PDB file of C-alpha atoms in Angstrom:
ATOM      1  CA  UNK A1490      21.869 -41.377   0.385  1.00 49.00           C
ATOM      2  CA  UNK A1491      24.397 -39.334  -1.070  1.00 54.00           C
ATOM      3  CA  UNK A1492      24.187 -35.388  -1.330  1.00 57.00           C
ATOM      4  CA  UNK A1493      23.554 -33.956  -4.505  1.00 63.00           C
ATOM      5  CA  UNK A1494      25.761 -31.320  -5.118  1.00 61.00           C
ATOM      6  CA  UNK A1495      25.220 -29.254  -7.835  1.00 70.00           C
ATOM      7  CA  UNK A1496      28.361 -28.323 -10.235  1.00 76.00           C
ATOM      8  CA  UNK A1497      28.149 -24.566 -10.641  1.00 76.00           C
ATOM      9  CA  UNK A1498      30.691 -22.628 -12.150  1.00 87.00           C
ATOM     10  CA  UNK A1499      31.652 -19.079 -10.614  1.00 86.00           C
ATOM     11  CA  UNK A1500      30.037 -17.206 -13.494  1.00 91.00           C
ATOM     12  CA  UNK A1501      26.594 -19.217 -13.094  1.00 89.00           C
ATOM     13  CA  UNK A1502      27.050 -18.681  -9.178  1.00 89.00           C
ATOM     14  CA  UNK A1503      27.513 -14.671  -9.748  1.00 94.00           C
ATOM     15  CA  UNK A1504      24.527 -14.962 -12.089  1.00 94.00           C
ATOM     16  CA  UNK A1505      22.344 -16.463  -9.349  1.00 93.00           C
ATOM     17  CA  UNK A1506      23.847 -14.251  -6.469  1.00 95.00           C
ATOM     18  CA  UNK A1507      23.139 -11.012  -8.505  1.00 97.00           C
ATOM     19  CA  UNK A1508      19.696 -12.080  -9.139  1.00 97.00           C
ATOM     20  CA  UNK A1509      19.390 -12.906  -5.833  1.00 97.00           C
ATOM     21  CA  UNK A1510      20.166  -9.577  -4.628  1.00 98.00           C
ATOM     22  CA  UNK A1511      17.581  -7.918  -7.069  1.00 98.00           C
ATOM     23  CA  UNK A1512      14.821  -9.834  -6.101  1.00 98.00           C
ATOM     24  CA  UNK A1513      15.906  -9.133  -2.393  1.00 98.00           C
ATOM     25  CA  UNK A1514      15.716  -5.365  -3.406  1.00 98.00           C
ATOM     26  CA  UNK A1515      12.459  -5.802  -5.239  1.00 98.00           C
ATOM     27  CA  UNK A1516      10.681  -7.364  -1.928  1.00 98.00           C
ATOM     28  CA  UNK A1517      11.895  -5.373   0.152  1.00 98.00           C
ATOM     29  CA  UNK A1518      10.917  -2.207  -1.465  1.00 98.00           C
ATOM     30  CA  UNK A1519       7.302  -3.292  -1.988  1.00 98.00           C
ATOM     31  CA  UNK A1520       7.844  -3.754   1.865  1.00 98.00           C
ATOM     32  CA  UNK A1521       8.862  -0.810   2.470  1.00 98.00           C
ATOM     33  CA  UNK A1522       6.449   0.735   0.164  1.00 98.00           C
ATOM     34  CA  UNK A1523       3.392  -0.601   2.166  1.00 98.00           C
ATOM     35  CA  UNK A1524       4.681   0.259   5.304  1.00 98.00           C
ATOM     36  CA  UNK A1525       4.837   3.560   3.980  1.00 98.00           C
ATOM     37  CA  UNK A1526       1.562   3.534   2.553  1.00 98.00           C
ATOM     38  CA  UNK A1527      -0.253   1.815   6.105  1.00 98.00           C
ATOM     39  CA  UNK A1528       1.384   4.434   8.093  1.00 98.00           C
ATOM     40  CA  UNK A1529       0.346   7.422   5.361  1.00 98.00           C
ATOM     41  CA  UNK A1530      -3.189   5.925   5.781  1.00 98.00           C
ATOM     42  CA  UNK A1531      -3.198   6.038   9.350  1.00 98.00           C
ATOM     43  CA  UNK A1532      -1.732   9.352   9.827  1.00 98.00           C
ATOM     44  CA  UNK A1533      -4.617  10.989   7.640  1.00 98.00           C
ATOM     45  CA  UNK A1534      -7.040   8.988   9.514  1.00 98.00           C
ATOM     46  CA  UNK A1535      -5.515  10.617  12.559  1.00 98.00           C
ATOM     47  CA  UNK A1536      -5.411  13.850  11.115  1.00 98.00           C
ATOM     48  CA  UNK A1537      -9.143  13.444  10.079  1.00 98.00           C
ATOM     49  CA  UNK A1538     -10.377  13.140  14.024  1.00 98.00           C
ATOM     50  CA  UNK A1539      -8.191  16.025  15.034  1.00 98.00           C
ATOM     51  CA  UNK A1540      -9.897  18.167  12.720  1.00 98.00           C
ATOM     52  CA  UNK A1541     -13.199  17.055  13.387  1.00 98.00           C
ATOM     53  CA  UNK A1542     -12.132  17.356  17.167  1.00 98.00           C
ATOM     54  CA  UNK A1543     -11.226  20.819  16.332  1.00 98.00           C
ATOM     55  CA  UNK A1544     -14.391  21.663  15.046  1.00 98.00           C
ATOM     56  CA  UNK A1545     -16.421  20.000  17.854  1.00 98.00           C
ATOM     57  CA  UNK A1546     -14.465  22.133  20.239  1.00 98.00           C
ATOM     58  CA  UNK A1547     -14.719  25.636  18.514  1.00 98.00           C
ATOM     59  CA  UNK A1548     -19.027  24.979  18.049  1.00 98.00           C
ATOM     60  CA  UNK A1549     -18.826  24.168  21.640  1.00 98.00           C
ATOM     61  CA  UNK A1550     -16.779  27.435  22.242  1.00 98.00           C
ATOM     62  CA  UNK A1551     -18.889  29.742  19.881  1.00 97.00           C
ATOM     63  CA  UNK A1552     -21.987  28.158  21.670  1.00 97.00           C
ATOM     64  CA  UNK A1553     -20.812  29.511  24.910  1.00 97.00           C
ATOM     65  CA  UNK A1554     -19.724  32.734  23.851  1.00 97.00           C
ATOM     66  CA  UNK A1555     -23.043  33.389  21.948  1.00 97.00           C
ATOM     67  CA  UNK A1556     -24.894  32.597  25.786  1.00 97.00           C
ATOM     68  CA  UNK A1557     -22.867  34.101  27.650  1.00 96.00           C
ATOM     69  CA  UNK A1558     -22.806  36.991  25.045  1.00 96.00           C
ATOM     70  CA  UNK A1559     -26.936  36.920  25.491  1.00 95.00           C
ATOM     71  CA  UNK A1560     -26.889  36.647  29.515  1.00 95.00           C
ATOM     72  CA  UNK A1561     -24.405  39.441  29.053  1.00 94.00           C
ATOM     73  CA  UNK A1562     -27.402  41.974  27.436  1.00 93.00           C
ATOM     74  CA  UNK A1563     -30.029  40.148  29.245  1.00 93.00           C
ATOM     75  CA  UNK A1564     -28.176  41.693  32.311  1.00 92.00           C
ATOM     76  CA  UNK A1565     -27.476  45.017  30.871  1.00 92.00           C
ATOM     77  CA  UNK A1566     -31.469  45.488  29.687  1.00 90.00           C
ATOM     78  CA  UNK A1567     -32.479  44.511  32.832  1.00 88.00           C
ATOM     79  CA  UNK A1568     -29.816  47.200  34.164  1.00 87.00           C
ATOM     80  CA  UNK A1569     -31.560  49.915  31.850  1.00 87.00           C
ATOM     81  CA  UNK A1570     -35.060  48.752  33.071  1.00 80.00           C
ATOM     82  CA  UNK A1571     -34.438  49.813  36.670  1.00 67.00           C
TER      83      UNK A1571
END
């Protein structure tokens, strides 16, 4: 079998190689694009547990200083009852 070689002139073969490139530029900014957008949605997810991390951590800290805060006068009335 014989190739089949297709007789392009240069102005049809600069027509297909500039389309070429804008279709290449087209892809690969929707791939860029969601890359962007998985890694945006990942960084707010992490975001989201540092806050809520945050805010376990300071509850657990007011906690203590509200019982220790409480042992604290428990320990200073029972000074004054003596």
């Amino acid at each position: 079998m014989d190739a089949i070689l297709l007789d392009v002139t240069p102005a049809v073969a600069s027509v297909i190689s500039v389309a070429c490139f804008i279709v290449g530029l087209v892809v690969g900014g929707i791939i860029i694009r969601v890359i962007q957008l998985k890694r945006l949605q990942k960084n707010k997810t992490n975001a989201v547990k540092i806050i809520e991390d945050a805010y376990a951590e300071a509850k657990t800290i007011k906690k203590e200083a509200m019982l220790e805060t409480k042992e604290q006068g428990q320990k200073l009335k029972e000074a004054l009852d003596v």
